[in-house]
mmCIF file of C-alpha atoms in Angstrom:
data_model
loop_
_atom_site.group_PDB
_atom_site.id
_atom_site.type_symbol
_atom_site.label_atom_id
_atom_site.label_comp_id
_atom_site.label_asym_id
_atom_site.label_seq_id
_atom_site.Cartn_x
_atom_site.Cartn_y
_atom_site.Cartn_z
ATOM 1 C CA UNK A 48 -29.058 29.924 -54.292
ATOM 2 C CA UNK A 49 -30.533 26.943 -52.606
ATOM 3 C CA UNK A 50 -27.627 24.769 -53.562
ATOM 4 C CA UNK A 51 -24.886 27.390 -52.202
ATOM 5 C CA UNK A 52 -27.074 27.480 -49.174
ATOM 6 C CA UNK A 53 -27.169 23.815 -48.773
ATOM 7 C CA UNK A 54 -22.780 23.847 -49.700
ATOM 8 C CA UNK A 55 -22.399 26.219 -46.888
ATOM 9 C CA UNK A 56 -24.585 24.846 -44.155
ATOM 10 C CA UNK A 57 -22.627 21.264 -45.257
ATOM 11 C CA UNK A 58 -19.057 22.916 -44.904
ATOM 12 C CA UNK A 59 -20.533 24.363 -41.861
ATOM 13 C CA UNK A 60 -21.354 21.170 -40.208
ATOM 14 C CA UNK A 61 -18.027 19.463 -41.309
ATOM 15 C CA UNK A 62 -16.586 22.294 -39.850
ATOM 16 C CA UNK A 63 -17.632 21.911 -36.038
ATOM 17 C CA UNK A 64 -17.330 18.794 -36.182
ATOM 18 C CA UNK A 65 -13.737 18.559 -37.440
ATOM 19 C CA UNK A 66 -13.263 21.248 -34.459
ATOM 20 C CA UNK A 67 -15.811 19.597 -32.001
ATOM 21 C CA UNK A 68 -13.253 16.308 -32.913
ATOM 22 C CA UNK A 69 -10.065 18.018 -32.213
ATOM 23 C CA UNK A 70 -11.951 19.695 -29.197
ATOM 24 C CA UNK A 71 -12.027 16.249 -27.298
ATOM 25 C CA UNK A 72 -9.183 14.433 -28.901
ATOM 26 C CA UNK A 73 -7.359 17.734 -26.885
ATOM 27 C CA UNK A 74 -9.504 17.012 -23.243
ATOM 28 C CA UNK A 75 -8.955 13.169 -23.897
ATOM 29 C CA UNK A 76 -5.326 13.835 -23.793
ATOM 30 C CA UNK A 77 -5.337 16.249 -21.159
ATOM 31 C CA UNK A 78 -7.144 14.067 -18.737
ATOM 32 C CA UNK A 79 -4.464 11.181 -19.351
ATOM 33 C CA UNK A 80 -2.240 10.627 -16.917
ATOM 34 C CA UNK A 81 0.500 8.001 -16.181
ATOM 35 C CA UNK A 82 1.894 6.142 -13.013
ATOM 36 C CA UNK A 83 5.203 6.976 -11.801
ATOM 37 C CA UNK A 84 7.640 4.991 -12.224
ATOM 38 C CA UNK A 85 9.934 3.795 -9.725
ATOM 39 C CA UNK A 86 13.662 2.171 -9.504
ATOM 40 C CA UNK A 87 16.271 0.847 -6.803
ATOM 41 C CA UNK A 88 19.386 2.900 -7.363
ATOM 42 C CA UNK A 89 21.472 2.095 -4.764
ATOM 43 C CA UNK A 90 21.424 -1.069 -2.896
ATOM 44 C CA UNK A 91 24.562 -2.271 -0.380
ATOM 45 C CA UNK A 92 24.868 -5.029 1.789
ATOM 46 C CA UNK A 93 28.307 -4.770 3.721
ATOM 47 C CA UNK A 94 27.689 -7.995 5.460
ATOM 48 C CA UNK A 95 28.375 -9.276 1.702
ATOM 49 C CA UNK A 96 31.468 -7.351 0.897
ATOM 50 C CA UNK A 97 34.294 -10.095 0.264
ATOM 51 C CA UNK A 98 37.391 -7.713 0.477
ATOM 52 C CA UNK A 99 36.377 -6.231 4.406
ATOM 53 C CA UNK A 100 36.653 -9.616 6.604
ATOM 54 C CA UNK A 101 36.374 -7.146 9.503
ATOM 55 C CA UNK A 102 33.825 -8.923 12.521
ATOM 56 C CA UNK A 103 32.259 -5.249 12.317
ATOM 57 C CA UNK A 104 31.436 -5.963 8.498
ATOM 58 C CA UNK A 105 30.465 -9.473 8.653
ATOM 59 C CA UNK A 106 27.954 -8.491 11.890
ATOM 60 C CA UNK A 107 26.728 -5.652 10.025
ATOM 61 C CA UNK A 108 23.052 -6.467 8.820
ATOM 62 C CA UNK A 109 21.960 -2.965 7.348
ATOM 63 C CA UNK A 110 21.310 -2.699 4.073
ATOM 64 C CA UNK A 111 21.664 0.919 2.226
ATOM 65 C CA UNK A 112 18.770 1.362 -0.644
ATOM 66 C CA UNK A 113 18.461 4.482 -2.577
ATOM 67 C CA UNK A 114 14.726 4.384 -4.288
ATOM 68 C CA UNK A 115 14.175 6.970 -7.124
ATOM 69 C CA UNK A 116 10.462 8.019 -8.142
ATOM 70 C CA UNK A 117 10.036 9.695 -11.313
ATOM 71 C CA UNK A 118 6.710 11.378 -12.212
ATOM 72 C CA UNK A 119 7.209 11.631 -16.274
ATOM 73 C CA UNK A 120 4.217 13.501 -16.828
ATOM 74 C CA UNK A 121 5.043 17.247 -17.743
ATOM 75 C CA UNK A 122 1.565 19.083 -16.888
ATOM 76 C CA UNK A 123 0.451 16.523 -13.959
ATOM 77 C CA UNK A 124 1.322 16.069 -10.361
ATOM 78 C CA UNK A 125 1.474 13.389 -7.899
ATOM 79 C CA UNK A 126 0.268 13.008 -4.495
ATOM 80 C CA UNK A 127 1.692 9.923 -2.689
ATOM 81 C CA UNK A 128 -0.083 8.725 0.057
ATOM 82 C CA UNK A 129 2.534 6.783 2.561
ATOM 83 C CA UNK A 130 4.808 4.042 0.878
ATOM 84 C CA UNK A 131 5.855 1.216 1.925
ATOM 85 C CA UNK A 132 8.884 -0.596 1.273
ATOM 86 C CA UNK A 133 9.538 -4.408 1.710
ATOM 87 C CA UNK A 134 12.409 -6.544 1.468
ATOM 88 C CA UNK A 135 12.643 -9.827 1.033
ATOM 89 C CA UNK A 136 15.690 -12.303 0.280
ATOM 90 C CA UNK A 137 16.129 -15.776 -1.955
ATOM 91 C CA UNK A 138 13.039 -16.740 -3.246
ATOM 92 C CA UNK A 139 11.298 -16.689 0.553
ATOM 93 C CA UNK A 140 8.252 -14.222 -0.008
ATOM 94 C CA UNK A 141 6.134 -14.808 2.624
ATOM 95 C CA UNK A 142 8.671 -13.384 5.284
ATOM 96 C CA UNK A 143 10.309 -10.277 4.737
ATOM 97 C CA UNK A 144 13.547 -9.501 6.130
ATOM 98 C CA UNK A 145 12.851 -5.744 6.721
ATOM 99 C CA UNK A 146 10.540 -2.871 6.097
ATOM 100 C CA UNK A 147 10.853 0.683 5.727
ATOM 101 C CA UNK A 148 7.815 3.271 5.683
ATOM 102 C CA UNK A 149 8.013 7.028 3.317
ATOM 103 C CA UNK A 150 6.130 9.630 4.791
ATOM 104 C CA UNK A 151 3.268 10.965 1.922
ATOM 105 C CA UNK A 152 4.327 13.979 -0.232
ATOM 106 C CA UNK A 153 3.668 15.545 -3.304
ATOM 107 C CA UNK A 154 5.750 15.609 -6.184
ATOM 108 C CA UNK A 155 5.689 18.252 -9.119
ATOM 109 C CA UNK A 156 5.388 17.562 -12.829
ATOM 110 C CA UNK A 157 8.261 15.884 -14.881
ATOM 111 C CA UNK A 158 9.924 15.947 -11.401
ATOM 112 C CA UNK A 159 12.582 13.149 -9.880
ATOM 113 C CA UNK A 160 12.647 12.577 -5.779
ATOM 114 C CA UNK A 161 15.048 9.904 -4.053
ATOM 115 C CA UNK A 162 14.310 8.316 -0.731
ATOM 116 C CA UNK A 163 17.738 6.649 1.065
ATOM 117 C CA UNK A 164 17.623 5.178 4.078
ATOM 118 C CA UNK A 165 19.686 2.185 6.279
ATOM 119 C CA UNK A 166 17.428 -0.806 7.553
ATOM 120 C CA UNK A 167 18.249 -3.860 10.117
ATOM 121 C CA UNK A 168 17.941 -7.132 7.844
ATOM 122 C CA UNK A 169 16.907 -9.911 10.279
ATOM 123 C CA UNK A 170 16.317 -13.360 9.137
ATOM 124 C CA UNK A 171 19.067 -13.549 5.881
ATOM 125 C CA UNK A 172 21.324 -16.669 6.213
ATOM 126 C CA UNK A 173 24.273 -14.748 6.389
ATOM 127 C CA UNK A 174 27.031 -17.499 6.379
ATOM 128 C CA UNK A 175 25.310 -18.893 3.080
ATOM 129 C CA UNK A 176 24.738 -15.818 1.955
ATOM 130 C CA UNK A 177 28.613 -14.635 2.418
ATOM 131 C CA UNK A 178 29.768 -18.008 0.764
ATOM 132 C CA UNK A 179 27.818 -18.031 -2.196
ATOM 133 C CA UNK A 180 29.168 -14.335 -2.951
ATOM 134 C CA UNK A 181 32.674 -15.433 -2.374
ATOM 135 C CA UNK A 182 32.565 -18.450 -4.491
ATOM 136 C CA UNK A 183 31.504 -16.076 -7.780
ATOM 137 C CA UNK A 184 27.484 -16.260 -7.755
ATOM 138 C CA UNK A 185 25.511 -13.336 -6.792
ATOM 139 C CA UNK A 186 21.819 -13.327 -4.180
ATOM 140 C CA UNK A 187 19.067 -11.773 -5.096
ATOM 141 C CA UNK A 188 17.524 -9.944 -2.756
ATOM 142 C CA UNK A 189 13.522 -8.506 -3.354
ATOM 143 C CA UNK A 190 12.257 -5.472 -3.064
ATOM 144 C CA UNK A 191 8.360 -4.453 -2.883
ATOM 145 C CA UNK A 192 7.051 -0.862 -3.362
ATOM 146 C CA UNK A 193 2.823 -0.667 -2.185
ATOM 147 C CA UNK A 194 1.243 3.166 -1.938
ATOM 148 C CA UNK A 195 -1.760 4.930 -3.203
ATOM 149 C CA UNK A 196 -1.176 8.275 -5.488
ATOM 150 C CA UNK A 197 -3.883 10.596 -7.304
ATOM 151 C CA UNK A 198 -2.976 12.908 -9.813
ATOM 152 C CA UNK A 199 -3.303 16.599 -10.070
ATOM 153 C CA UNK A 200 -4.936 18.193 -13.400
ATOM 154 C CA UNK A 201 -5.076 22.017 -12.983
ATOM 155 C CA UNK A 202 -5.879 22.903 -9.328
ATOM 156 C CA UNK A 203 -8.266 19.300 -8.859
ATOM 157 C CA UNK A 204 -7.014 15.786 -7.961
ATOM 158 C CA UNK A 205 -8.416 12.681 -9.009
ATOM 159 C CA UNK A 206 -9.238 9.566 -6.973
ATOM 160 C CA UNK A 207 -6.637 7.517 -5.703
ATOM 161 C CA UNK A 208 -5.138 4.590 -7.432
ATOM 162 C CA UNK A 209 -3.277 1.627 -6.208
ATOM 163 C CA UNK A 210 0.952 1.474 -7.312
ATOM 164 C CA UNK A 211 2.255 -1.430 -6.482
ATOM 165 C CA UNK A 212 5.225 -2.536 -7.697
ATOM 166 C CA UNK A 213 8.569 -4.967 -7.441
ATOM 167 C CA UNK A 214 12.163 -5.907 -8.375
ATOM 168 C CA UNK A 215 14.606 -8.632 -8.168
ATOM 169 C CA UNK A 216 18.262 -7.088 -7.369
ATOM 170 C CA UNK A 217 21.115 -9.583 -7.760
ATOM 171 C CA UNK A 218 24.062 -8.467 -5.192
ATOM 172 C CA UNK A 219 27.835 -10.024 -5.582
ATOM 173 C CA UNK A 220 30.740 -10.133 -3.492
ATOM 174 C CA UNK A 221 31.363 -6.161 -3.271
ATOM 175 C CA UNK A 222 28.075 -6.337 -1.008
ATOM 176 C CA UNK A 223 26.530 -3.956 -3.767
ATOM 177 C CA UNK A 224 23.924 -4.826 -6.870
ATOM 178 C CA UNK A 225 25.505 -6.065 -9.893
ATOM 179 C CA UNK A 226 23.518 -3.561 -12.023
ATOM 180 C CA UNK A 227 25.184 -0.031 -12.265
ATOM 181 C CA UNK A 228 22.057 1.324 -14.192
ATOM 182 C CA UNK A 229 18.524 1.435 -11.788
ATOM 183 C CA UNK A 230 16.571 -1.765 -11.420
ATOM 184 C CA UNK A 231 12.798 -0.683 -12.403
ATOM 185 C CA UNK A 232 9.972 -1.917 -10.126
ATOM 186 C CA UNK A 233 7.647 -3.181 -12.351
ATOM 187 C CA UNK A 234 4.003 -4.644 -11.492
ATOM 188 C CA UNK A 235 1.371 -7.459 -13.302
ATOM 189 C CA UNK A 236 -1.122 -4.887 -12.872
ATOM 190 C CA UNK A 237 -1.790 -2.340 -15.833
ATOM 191 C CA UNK A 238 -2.178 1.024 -15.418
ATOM 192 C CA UNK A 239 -5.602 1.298 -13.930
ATOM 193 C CA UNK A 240 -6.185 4.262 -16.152
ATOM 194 C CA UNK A 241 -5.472 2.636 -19.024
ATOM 195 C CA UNK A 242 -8.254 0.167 -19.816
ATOM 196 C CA UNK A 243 -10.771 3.221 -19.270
ATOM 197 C CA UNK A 244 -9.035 5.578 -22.134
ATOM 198 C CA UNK A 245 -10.338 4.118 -25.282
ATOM 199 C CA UNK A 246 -14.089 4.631 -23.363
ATOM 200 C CA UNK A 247 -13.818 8.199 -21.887
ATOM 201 C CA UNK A 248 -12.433 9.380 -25.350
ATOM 202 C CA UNK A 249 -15.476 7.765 -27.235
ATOM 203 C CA UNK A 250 -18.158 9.063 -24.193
ATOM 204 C CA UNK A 251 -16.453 13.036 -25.075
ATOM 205 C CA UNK A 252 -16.676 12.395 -28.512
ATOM 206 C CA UNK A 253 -20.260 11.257 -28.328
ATOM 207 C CA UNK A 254 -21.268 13.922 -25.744
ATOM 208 C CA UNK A 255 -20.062 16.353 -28.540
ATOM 209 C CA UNK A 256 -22.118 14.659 -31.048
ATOM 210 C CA UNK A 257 -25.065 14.808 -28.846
ATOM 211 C CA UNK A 258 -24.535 18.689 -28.156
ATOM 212 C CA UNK A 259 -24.223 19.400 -32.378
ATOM 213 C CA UNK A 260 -27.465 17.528 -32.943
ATOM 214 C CA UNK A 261 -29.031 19.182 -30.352
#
């Protein structure tokens, strides 16, 4: 009788902790969350478009951007604090050549949200710019995404995080960007989230250990 006893507490004790395991493996995953990410979709320069030698086209210093933001989580949202866009051309980084401010907003799970808008480019050496197109080569122009964003599990948000990312975006004589497919901002940075995940899974798993011996 002893021995059964002994089997059963045993089988008992593998038991919650096989389900204790699961138990956090499940609120380690929930609690994960990951940064949107975010691409150029549309960019046009008419000042660089070879085919319209219009004055109107070659004075024309806007530049058209379409920036996509896609929150890939399925059970999370995103709040974005205000974001700020900067543009820079060549390889000068220290001055940008426009700016361009998003209003905060908050986007749903597994959702997609575009922001277009027209800016005045000031400071691009146009003439250069214009002959370098024309002779076969493409520019690159730069653009730099900075905002803060926290994440919404269940009804609660968490604390803000910085996303701060950028592209190159190569632009040839039709004045648009070379690439048809979107040019992901990317950043150095990793996810700040990320090198905390191996730790808050082992801190639930041992806070469940601590509860069974207990």
């Amino acid at each position: 009788m002893a021995e059964n006893g002994g089997e059963s507490c045993c089988r008992c004790c593998c038991s919650f902790i096989f389900t204790s395991g699961l138990t956090a493996l499940f609120m380690w995953l929930s609690l994960r969350t990951s940064m949107p990410t975010c691409s150029v979709q549309d960019f046009l320069v008419p000042a660089l478009n070879k085919t319209d030698n219009s004055t109107t086209a070659r004075n024309n210093h806007t530049i058209f951007f379409d920036i996509k933001l896609d929150n890939v989580m399925k059970d999370k949202g995103v709040r974005y604090d205000t974001i700020n866009l900067t543009f820079f051309y060549g390889q000068n980084y220290s001055f940008p050549i426009a700016t361009y401010t998003v209003p905060r907003f908050y986007q749903g799970h597994d959702k997609h949200t575009n922001r277009k808008a027209l800016v005045e480019a000031n400071g691009v050496p146009w003439e250069a710019a214009f002959e370098a197109v024309s002779n076969g080569s493409t520019v690159a122009f730069r653009v730099g995404l900075a905002t803060r964003v926290k994440f919404k599990i269940l009804a609660f948000y968490t604390k803000r995080h910085n996303l701060i990312v950028k592209g190159d975006v190569p632009v040839n004589d039709s004045g648009k960007k070379v690439n048809k497919k979107g040019i992901k901002l990317k950043s150095n940075a990793p996810h700040p989230g990320n090198h905390r995940l191996r730790l808050e899974f082992v801190v639930v798993i041992f806070t469940v250990l601590i509860i069974f011996l207990l």
